[in-house]
């Protein structure tokens, strides 16, 4: 028997008794891996704790009949085939975290996808129905970009936005490459999981908002229709090493002074443009970092984001001019070395409308939001129809141990994701 079209107002997949309790218990278990004293987690990409979280997920999926495989950049997939040879509807997020990060960011999206996919597996097994497509759960490698830069690395390689060799050769601060780190946790596959014989036809991701729009309006679900543009780049401020006491002030080429001026310039850009521009200096490395030495070099990671491509370009041009002034004032050189940028883009309207219809049918409040943060769906939407959903973050706190989302929102999010995936399996986003 084949599935029929979804009936408005009627869930395609009824909720099973105890579903919420199982989800929350699994979330507690997953959050214990790499747990920090203040209630967060630290599972940077391809560290031992990241490896343990991946092993936990692999065991969970395997116990429920999913086939677990890794691709050549460490993306991890749990696959369940309903129709041999049919394409896959993929859902997921990432298990890696920031240093002393929150336990919800990324990990909730992976666990939600796993629970939603398993509900679908059980539903089709028990109903005797057969969907049009297969289902897959994904844990993307190195979404956070804290240990290895840039962020969203696994999905970038998967979608062709980054060469595989570039990703595998990327070192962390200690010189350990992605390739070696993945091999150390047994996370490196030998082949591409998807290609000619196995294809992805659509993608869905659910994530905490990491902002406060949903929380302050009392809205349960965010329907993401667009992403902010971003310019992320590393610069080096080059000066000359000298003695902090003996060297005359006029003779100093203090790289740290130049870097400090750059940090102020970046913040003043945000002040100039208001909420339409977010800026930061998220990482600063001082060389030689000695208390009695004027710094000879400073490495910095800068981040500019805006909903407007034009505004971002204007801000970037202004920053270049300010860098030229800083070079004169501090007698240093500023080199832009590595860049990672993306334009602001719309998610496919059909995916947004599908998610809106699902929330309406389930009686869940929703609103349209833009994502200011980057997500793996940012890459996936460029290659397949994609749905991106948000659940509230209390007070908008994220990338911090105080990150929090209420249990009822975690559970409702899985309900909405399950129904969305059910309709995608029925062909809701498939080309006619």
Tab-separated table of C-alpha atoms in Angstrom:
chain	number	residue	atom	x	y	z
A	1	UNK	CA	0.000	0.000	0.000
A	2	UNK	CA	1.333	3.464	-0.851
A	3	UNK	CA	0.972	6.589	1.238
A	4	UNK	CA	-1.712	9.109	0.462
A	5	UNK	CA	-1.439	12.867	0.536
A	6	UNK	CA	-1.336	14.463	3.980
A	7	UNK	CA	-4.759	15.473	5.256
A	8	UNK	CA	-4.900	19.106	6.471
A	9	UNK	CA	-5.163	19.244	10.248
A	10	UNK	CA	-4.358	15.537	10.671
A	11	UNK	CA	-0.814	14.448	11.619
A	12	UNK	CA	0.666	12.059	9.060
A	13	UNK	CA	2.434	10.184	11.870
A	14	UNK	CA	0.592	9.932	15.224
A	15	UNK	CA	2.730	10.441	18.347
A	16	UNK	CA	3.577	7.273	20.225
A	17	UNK	CA	3.040	7.054	24.014
A	18	UNK	CA	6.146	8.016	25.970
A	19	UNK	CA	7.800	9.777	23.009
A	20	UNK	CA	8.583	12.939	24.973
A	21	UNK	CA	10.065	11.042	27.923
A	22	UNK	CA	12.327	9.016	25.630
A	23	UNK	CA	13.531	12.143	23.833
A	24	UNK	CA	14.336	13.987	27.059
A	25	UNK	CA	16.079	10.967	28.590
A	26	UNK	CA	18.240	10.566	25.490
A	27	UNK	CA	19.064	14.273	25.574
A	28	UNK	CA	20.260	13.928	29.185
A	29	UNK	CA	22.455	10.965	28.219
A	30	UNK	CA	23.942	12.768	25.230
A	31	UNK	CA	24.538	15.943	27.257
A	32	UNK	CA	26.588	13.978	29.792
A	33	UNK	CA	29.293	13.415	27.166
A	34	UNK	CA	31.802	16.246	27.513
A	35	UNK	CA	29.671	17.901	30.204
A	36	UNK	CA	31.095	20.990	31.908
A	37	UNK	CA	30.598	21.978	35.541
A	38	UNK	CA	28.303	24.889	34.661
A	39	UNK	CA	25.868	22.802	32.618
A	40	UNK	CA	27.303	23.078	29.134
A	41	UNK	CA	29.401	20.736	27.012
A	42	UNK	CA	32.819	20.803	25.385
A	43	UNK	CA	33.064	18.512	22.374
A	44	UNK	CA	35.222	20.270	19.819
A	45	UNK	CA	35.432	18.543	16.443
A	46	UNK	CA	37.262	15.192	16.379
A	47	UNK	CA	38.326	15.364	20.025
A	48	UNK	CA	37.879	12.260	22.193
A	49	UNK	CA	34.588	13.603	23.598
A	50	UNK	CA	33.300	14.321	20.101
A	51	UNK	CA	34.271	10.752	19.263
A	52	UNK	CA	32.320	9.466	22.273
A	53	UNK	CA	29.217	11.428	21.261
A	54	UNK	CA	29.480	10.000	17.740
A	55	UNK	CA	29.828	6.476	19.151
A	56	UNK	CA	26.741	7.073	21.323
A	57	UNK	CA	24.734	8.161	18.281
A	58	UNK	CA	26.014	5.249	16.195
A	59	UNK	CA	24.905	2.771	18.859
A	60	UNK	CA	21.484	4.464	19.166
A	61	UNK	CA	20.895	4.322	15.421
A	62	UNK	CA	22.208	0.783	14.992
A	63	UNK	CA	19.966	-0.536	17.776
A	64	UNK	CA	16.983	0.789	15.823
A	65	UNK	CA	17.936	-0.747	12.508
A	66	UNK	CA	19.683	2.178	10.812
A	67	UNK	CA	22.858	1.581	8.814
A	68	UNK	CA	25.641	3.871	10.083
A	69	UNK	CA	28.317	5.033	7.616
A	70	UNK	CA	30.920	7.813	7.429
A	71	UNK	CA	32.085	9.709	4.378
A	72	UNK	CA	35.599	10.902	3.539
A	73	UNK	CA	35.363	14.098	5.619
A	74	UNK	CA	33.843	12.474	8.691
A	75	UNK	CA	30.178	13.262	8.118
A	76	UNK	CA	28.182	10.544	9.856
A	77	UNK	CA	24.955	9.127	8.416
A	78	UNK	CA	22.267	6.801	9.776
A	79	UNK	CA	20.286	5.435	6.827
A	80	UNK	CA	17.011	3.537	6.620
A	81	UNK	CA	15.805	2.251	3.258
A	82	UNK	CA	12.070	2.017	2.592
A	83	UNK	CA	12.355	1.818	-1.190
A	84	UNK	CA	15.515	0.251	-2.687
A	85	UNK	CA	17.255	2.714	-4.966
A	86	UNK	CA	15.021	5.668	-4.078
A	87	UNK	CA	16.598	9.002	-3.043
A	88	UNK	CA	16.902	10.007	0.613
A	89	UNK	CA	15.277	12.749	2.637
A	90	UNK	CA	18.080	13.796	4.974
A	91	UNK	CA	17.751	15.500	8.379
A	92	UNK	CA	20.250	16.452	11.039
A	93	UNK	CA	22.711	18.972	12.421
A	94	UNK	CA	25.994	18.596	14.365
A	95	UNK	CA	27.286	17.136	17.634
A	96	UNK	CA	30.497	19.170	17.930
A	97	UNK	CA	30.492	22.201	20.223
A	98	UNK	CA	32.314	25.384	21.054
A	99	UNK	CA	34.763	25.445	23.998
A	100	UNK	CA	32.563	25.456	27.107
A	101	UNK	CA	29.578	25.693	24.799
A	102	UNK	CA	25.894	24.999	25.289
A	103	UNK	CA	24.428	21.507	25.285
A	104	UNK	CA	21.569	22.386	22.898
A	105	UNK	CA	23.425	23.939	19.954
A	106	UNK	CA	23.601	21.394	17.159
A	107	UNK	CA	23.158	18.328	19.350
A	108	UNK	CA	19.422	18.891	19.716
A	109	UNK	CA	19.047	18.987	15.938
A	110	UNK	CA	20.821	15.655	15.499
A	111	UNK	CA	18.835	13.978	18.261
A	112	UNK	CA	15.561	15.467	16.997
A	113	UNK	CA	16.292	14.129	13.514
A	114	UNK	CA	17.125	10.693	14.932
A	115	UNK	CA	13.892	10.526	16.943
A	116	UNK	CA	11.810	11.835	14.041
A	117	UNK	CA	13.347	9.314	11.640
A	118	UNK	CA	12.765	6.471	14.079
A	119	UNK	CA	9.119	7.490	14.554
A	120	UNK	CA	8.757	7.332	10.787
A	121	UNK	CA	10.489	3.953	10.613
A	122	UNK	CA	8.111	2.491	13.204
A	123	UNK	CA	5.066	4.119	11.613
A	124	UNK	CA	5.730	2.657	8.173
A	125	UNK	CA	6.635	-0.720	9.627
A	126	UNK	CA	3.407	-0.916	11.614
A	127	UNK	CA	1.080	0.673	9.047
A	128	UNK	CA	2.211	-1.395	6.091
A	129	UNK	CA	2.472	1.773	4.027
A	130	UNK	CA	5.490	2.642	1.885
A	131	UNK	CA	6.710	6.208	1.426
A	132	UNK	CA	8.095	7.552	-1.802
A	133	UNK	CA	11.621	8.187	-0.462
A	134	UNK	CA	14.083	6.829	2.094
A	135	UNK	CA	15.122	8.550	5.328
A	136	UNK	CA	18.586	9.495	6.609
A	137	UNK	CA	19.991	11.152	9.746
A	138	UNK	CA	23.213	13.158	9.514
A	139	UNK	CA	25.757	14.446	12.005
A	140	UNK	CA	27.821	16.975	10.039
A	141	UNK	CA	31.532	17.212	10.830
A	142	UNK	CA	33.000	20.414	12.299
A	143	UNK	CA	30.035	22.736	11.976
A	144	UNK	CA	31.352	24.958	14.760
A	145	UNK	CA	34.768	25.741	13.311
A	146	UNK	CA	36.341	26.190	16.747
A	147	UNK	CA	39.131	23.619	16.420
A	148	UNK	CA	39.364	23.586	12.612
A	149	UNK	CA	38.517	26.595	10.459
A	150	UNK	CA	36.294	27.323	8.636
A	151	UNK	CA	32.969	26.383	10.175
A	152	UNK	CA	30.377	24.200	8.404
A	153	UNK	CA	33.261	22.173	6.955
A	154	UNK	CA	31.554	18.806	6.580
A	155	UNK	CA	28.521	20.149	4.759
A	156	UNK	CA	30.754	22.381	2.631
A	157	UNK	CA	32.678	19.356	1.353
A	158	UNK	CA	29.439	17.393	0.918
A	159	UNK	CA	27.903	20.119	-1.261
A	160	UNK	CA	31.083	20.836	-3.225
A	161	UNK	CA	31.687	24.261	-1.690
A	162	UNK	CA	35.075	23.124	-0.317
A	163	UNK	CA	37.556	20.633	-1.802
A	164	UNK	CA	37.977	17.454	0.226
A	165	UNK	CA	41.778	17.720	0.224
A	166	UNK	CA	41.630	21.262	1.596
A	167	UNK	CA	39.449	20.125	4.498
A	168	UNK	CA	41.519	17.044	5.330
A	169	UNK	CA	44.783	19.012	5.286
A	170	UNK	CA	43.474	21.762	7.588
A	171	UNK	CA	45.455	21.866	10.872
A	172	UNK	CA	44.313	22.909	14.322
A	173	UNK	CA	46.376	25.242	16.536
A	174	UNK	CA	48.623	22.333	17.541
A	175	UNK	CA	49.251	21.299	13.933
A	176	UNK	CA	47.001	18.205	13.986
A	177	UNK	CA	45.198	17.861	10.666
A	178	UNK	CA	41.539	17.013	10.176
A	179	UNK	CA	42.617	13.749	8.546
A	180	UNK	CA	44.703	12.657	11.542
A	181	UNK	CA	42.130	13.805	14.093
A	182	UNK	CA	39.309	11.891	12.399
A	183	UNK	CA	41.444	8.755	12.098
A	184	UNK	CA	42.164	8.969	15.833
A	185	UNK	CA	38.450	8.725	16.669
A	186	UNK	CA	37.687	6.201	13.907
A	187	UNK	CA	35.503	8.737	12.130
A	188	UNK	CA	37.019	8.826	8.653
A	189	UNK	CA	35.230	6.935	5.914
A	190	UNK	CA	36.887	5.650	2.763
A	191	UNK	CA	34.245	6.617	0.210
A	192	UNK	CA	31.462	9.075	-0.506
A	193	UNK	CA	28.180	7.885	1.003
A	194	UNK	CA	26.068	9.692	-1.575
A	195	UNK	CA	26.741	9.824	-5.287
A	196	UNK	CA	25.419	8.151	-8.416
A	197	UNK	CA	23.895	5.130	-6.667
A	198	UNK	CA	22.553	6.913	-3.580
A	199	UNK	CA	21.169	10.451	-3.764
A	200	UNK	CA	19.708	13.109	-1.452
A	201	UNK	CA	16.490	14.701	-2.704
A	202	UNK	CA	15.782	17.133	0.166
A	203	UNK	CA	17.040	18.210	3.582
A	204	UNK	CA	15.546	19.415	6.874
A	205	UNK	CA	17.240	20.827	9.948
A	206	UNK	CA	15.906	21.980	13.297
A	207	UNK	CA	18.022	24.087	15.633
A	208	UNK	CA	17.767	26.352	18.614
A	209	UNK	CA	17.325	29.938	17.435
A	210	UNK	CA	20.425	31.335	19.203
A	211	UNK	CA	18.591	34.649	19.211
A	212	UNK	CA	15.685	36.004	21.216
A	213	UNK	CA	12.920	36.724	18.686
A	214	UNK	CA	10.932	33.556	19.405
A	215	UNK	CA	11.446	33.797	23.159
A	216	UNK	CA	10.420	37.438	23.469
A	217	UNK	CA	7.304	36.983	21.319
A	218	UNK	CA	6.243	33.704	22.922
A	219	UNK	CA	6.342	31.915	19.545
A	220	UNK	CA	7.093	28.195	19.446
A	221	UNK	CA	8.547	27.659	15.954
A	222	UNK	CA	10.648	29.812	13.679
A	223	UNK	CA	10.355	29.243	9.919
A	224	UNK	CA	13.662	30.301	8.407
A	225	UNK	CA	13.263	32.007	5.052
A	226	UNK	CA	16.717	33.584	4.631
A	227	UNK	CA	20.250	33.729	5.975
A	228	UNK	CA	22.389	36.756	6.759
A	229	UNK	CA	25.474	37.325	4.648
A	230	UNK	CA	28.833	36.908	6.377
A	231	UNK	CA	32.462	37.925	5.877
A	232	UNK	CA	34.785	35.944	8.129
A	233	UNK	CA	38.502	36.377	7.726
A	234	UNK	CA	41.800	36.057	9.480
A	235	UNK	CA	44.252	38.929	9.510
A	236	UNK	CA	47.809	39.204	10.748
A	237	UNK	CA	49.088	42.425	12.299
A	238	UNK	CA	52.853	42.536	11.781
A	239	UNK	CA	55.176	44.670	13.904
A	240	UNK	CA	58.636	44.209	15.447
A	241	UNK	CA	59.593	42.405	18.627
A	242	UNK	CA	61.201	44.695	21.214
A	243	UNK	CA	61.825	45.217	24.939
A	244	UNK	CA	58.809	46.560	26.845
A	245	UNK	CA	60.984	48.662	29.143
A	246	UNK	CA	64.062	49.692	27.239
A	247	UNK	CA	62.638	50.435	23.782
A	248	UNK	CA	61.644	54.054	23.242
A	249	UNK	CA	57.912	54.498	22.615
A	250	UNK	CA	58.587	56.275	19.345
A	251	UNK	CA	60.625	53.294	18.110
A	252	UNK	CA	57.981	50.650	18.800
A	253	UNK	CA	56.082	48.763	16.128
A	254	UNK	CA	53.644	47.147	18.541
A	255	UNK	CA	51.506	44.555	16.759
A	256	UNK	CA	49.209	44.245	19.775
A	257	UNK	CA	48.553	47.992	19.765
A	258	UNK	CA	47.639	47.765	16.081
A	259	UNK	CA	45.412	44.760	16.798
A	260	UNK	CA	43.670	46.637	19.608
A	261	UNK	CA	42.897	49.496	17.232
A	262	UNK	CA	41.494	46.960	14.772
A	263	UNK	CA	39.226	45.454	17.451
A	264	UNK	CA	37.876	48.924	18.248
A	265	UNK	CA	37.387	49.683	14.539
A	266	UNK	CA	35.377	46.501	14.053
A	267	UNK	CA	33.114	47.340	17.002
A	268	UNK	CA	32.650	50.938	15.852
A	269	UNK	CA	31.432	49.649	12.490
A	270	UNK	CA	28.597	47.849	14.276
A	271	UNK	CA	27.796	51.007	16.240
A	272	UNK	CA	27.639	52.951	12.986
A	273	UNK	CA	25.209	50.622	11.206
A	274	UNK	CA	23.137	49.488	14.198
A	275	UNK	CA	21.353	46.128	14.244
A	276	UNK	CA	21.852	45.685	10.490
A	277	UNK	CA	25.513	44.799	11.114
A	278	UNK	CA	26.963	42.415	13.686
A	279	UNK	CA	30.754	42.391	14.120
A	280	UNK	CA	33.262	40.677	16.355
A	281	UNK	CA	36.848	39.687	16.903
A	282	UNK	CA	36.414	36.143	18.136
A	283	UNK	CA	40.020	34.970	18.317
A	284	UNK	CA	43.304	36.716	19.027
A	285	UNK	CA	46.746	35.079	19.176
A	286	UNK	CA	49.706	37.171	20.318
A	287	UNK	CA	53.318	36.314	19.379
A	288	UNK	CA	55.521	35.815	21.358
A	289	UNK	CA	53.009	36.534	24.173
A	290	UNK	CA	55.693	37.352	26.742
A	291	UNK	CA	55.114	39.913	29.526
A	292	UNK	CA	58.353	41.756	28.750
A	293	UNK	CA	58.227	41.734	24.947
A	294	UNK	CA	56.466	44.105	22.566
A	295	UNK	CA	54.432	41.789	20.340
A	296	UNK	CA	55.844	41.227	16.867
A	297	UNK	CA	52.716	39.602	15.416
A	298	UNK	CA	49.038	39.154	16.227
A	299	UNK	CA	46.668	36.804	14.436
A	300	UNK	CA	42.986	37.755	14.549
A	301	UNK	CA	39.719	36.217	13.382
A	302	UNK	CA	37.139	38.840	12.383
A	303	UNK	CA	33.440	38.329	11.711
A	304	UNK	CA	31.062	40.734	9.940
A	305	UNK	CA	27.414	39.760	9.276
A	306	UNK	CA	24.446	41.575	7.802
A	307	UNK	CA	21.052	40.882	6.238
A	308	UNK	CA	22.164	43.107	3.333
A	309	UNK	CA	24.900	42.092	0.886
A	310	UNK	CA	25.330	45.743	-0.096
A	311	UNK	CA	25.655	46.960	3.484
A	312	UNK	CA	28.180	44.229	4.225
A	313	UNK	CA	30.257	45.264	1.206
A	314	UNK	CA	30.129	48.912	2.340
A	315	UNK	CA	31.214	47.960	5.870
A	316	UNK	CA	34.042	45.831	4.499
A	317	UNK	CA	35.324	48.719	2.367
A	318	UNK	CA	35.207	51.065	5.350
A	319	UNK	CA	37.160	48.561	7.433
A	320	UNK	CA	39.860	48.330	4.765
A	321	UNK	CA	40.289	52.106	4.896
A	322	UNK	CA	40.482	51.994	8.683
A	323	UNK	CA	43.132	49.295	8.475
A	324	UNK	CA	45.220	51.605	6.271
A	325	UNK	CA	44.947	54.334	8.913
A	326	UNK	CA	45.889	51.902	11.683
A	327	UNK	CA	48.976	50.820	9.743
A	328	UNK	CA	50.191	54.425	9.770
A	329	UNK	CA	49.207	55.192	13.355
A	330	UNK	CA	50.728	52.023	14.897
A	331	UNK	CA	53.553	51.615	12.334
A	332	UNK	CA	52.459	48.049	11.552
A	333	UNK	CA	51.355	46.050	8.537
A	334	UNK	CA	47.959	44.356	8.320
A	335	UNK	CA	47.684	41.292	6.089
A	336	UNK	CA	44.377	39.652	5.215
A	337	UNK	CA	45.248	35.975	4.948
A	338	UNK	CA	42.210	33.672	4.921
A	339	UNK	CA	38.614	34.482	4.037
A	340	UNK	CA	35.354	32.536	4.379
A	341	UNK	CA	32.347	34.390	3.053
A	342	UNK	CA	28.794	33.751	1.963
A	343	UNK	CA	26.081	35.943	0.518
A	344	UNK	CA	22.671	36.374	2.039
A	345	UNK	CA	20.322	33.891	0.383
A	346	UNK	CA	16.702	32.848	0.520
A	347	UNK	CA	15.591	29.357	1.443
A	348	UNK	CA	13.244	27.798	-1.095
A	349	UNK	CA	9.726	29.245	-0.623
A	350	UNK	CA	8.196	25.774	-1.031
A	351	UNK	CA	10.074	24.561	2.050
A	352	UNK	CA	9.012	27.578	4.091
A	353	UNK	CA	5.401	27.065	3.021
A	354	UNK	CA	5.560	23.360	3.867
A	355	UNK	CA	6.798	24.158	7.373
A	356	UNK	CA	4.126	26.861	7.791
A	357	UNK	CA	1.404	24.413	6.791
A	358	UNK	CA	2.693	21.785	9.219
A	359	UNK	CA	2.753	24.187	12.171
A	360	UNK	CA	-0.734	25.393	11.284
A	361	UNK	CA	-2.067	21.840	11.030
A	362	UNK	CA	-0.479	20.889	14.361
A	363	UNK	CA	-1.743	24.040	16.085
A	364	UNK	CA	1.781	25.306	16.797
A	365	UNK	CA	2.486	29.038	16.735
A	366	UNK	CA	5.111	30.113	14.206
A	367	UNK	CA	6.737	33.148	12.644
A	368	UNK	CA	9.141	33.877	9.798
A	369	UNK	CA	12.724	34.498	10.953
A	370	UNK	CA	16.117	34.958	9.344
A	371	UNK	CA	19.139	33.102	10.612
A	372	UNK	CA	22.024	35.331	11.596
A	373	UNK	CA	24.175	32.309	12.412
A	374	UNK	CA	25.543	29.927	9.834
A	375	UNK	CA	24.134	26.394	9.752
A	376	UNK	CA	24.730	23.330	7.626
A	377	UNK	CA	21.398	24.071	5.971
A	378	UNK	CA	23.089	27.220	4.623
A	379	UNK	CA	25.144	24.920	2.412
A	380	UNK	CA	22.466	22.307	1.777
A	381	UNK	CA	19.873	24.780	0.490
A	382	UNK	CA	22.194	25.503	-2.433
A	383	UNK	CA	21.912	21.929	-3.735
A	384	UNK	CA	18.534	20.488	-2.644
A	385	UNK	CA	15.161	21.794	-1.393
A	386	UNK	CA	15.706	22.577	2.283
A	387	UNK	CA	13.588	23.285	5.358
A	388	UNK	CA	15.121	25.119	8.333
A	389	UNK	CA	13.263	25.298	11.645
A	390	UNK	CA	14.044	27.083	14.915
A	391	UNK	CA	12.842	26.497	18.460
A	392	UNK	CA	13.254	29.189	21.147
A	393	UNK	CA	16.471	29.979	22.991
A	394	UNK	CA	15.725	31.445	26.412
A	395	UNK	CA	17.003	35.059	26.418
A	396	UNK	CA	18.801	34.329	23.157
A	397	UNK	CA	21.870	32.915	24.940
A	398	UNK	CA	24.057	30.596	22.861
A	399	UNK	CA	27.672	29.425	22.504
A	400	UNK	CA	27.735	29.576	26.304
A	401	UNK	CA	27.069	27.166	29.158
A	402	UNK	CA	23.937	29.137	30.123
A	403	UNK	CA	22.278	28.236	26.797
A	404	UNK	CA	18.786	26.857	27.526
A	405	UNK	CA	15.629	25.683	25.775
A	406	UNK	CA	12.540	24.453	27.612
A	407	UNK	CA	11.579	20.762	27.531
A	408	UNK	CA	8.189	21.465	25.983
A	409	UNK	CA	9.833	23.313	23.089
A	410	UNK	CA	12.299	20.466	22.542
A	411	UNK	CA	9.399	18.014	22.311
A	412	UNK	CA	7.199	20.193	20.112
A	413	UNK	CA	10.114	20.709	17.767
A	414	UNK	CA	10.430	16.953	17.207
A	415	UNK	CA	6.686	16.716	16.546
A	416	UNK	CA	6.916	19.423	13.876
A	417	UNK	CA	10.065	17.937	12.354
A	418	UNK	CA	8.479	14.460	12.229
A	419	UNK	CA	5.415	15.739	10.416
A	420	UNK	CA	7.539	17.833	8.054
A	421	UNK	CA	9.708	14.828	7.191
A	422	UNK	CA	6.634	12.640	6.721
A	423	UNK	CA	5.318	15.009	4.076
A	424	UNK	CA	8.754	15.255	2.485
A	425	UNK	CA	8.852	11.443	2.298
A	426	UNK	CA	5.499	11.622	0.555
A	427	UNK	CA	7.071	13.948	-2.027
A	428	UNK	CA	6.063	17.393	-0.746
A	429	UNK	CA	9.278	19.031	-2.011
A	430	UNK	CA	9.954	16.680	-4.909
A	431	UNK	CA	9.996	18.201	-8.417
A	432	UNK	CA	6.864	17.502	-10.432
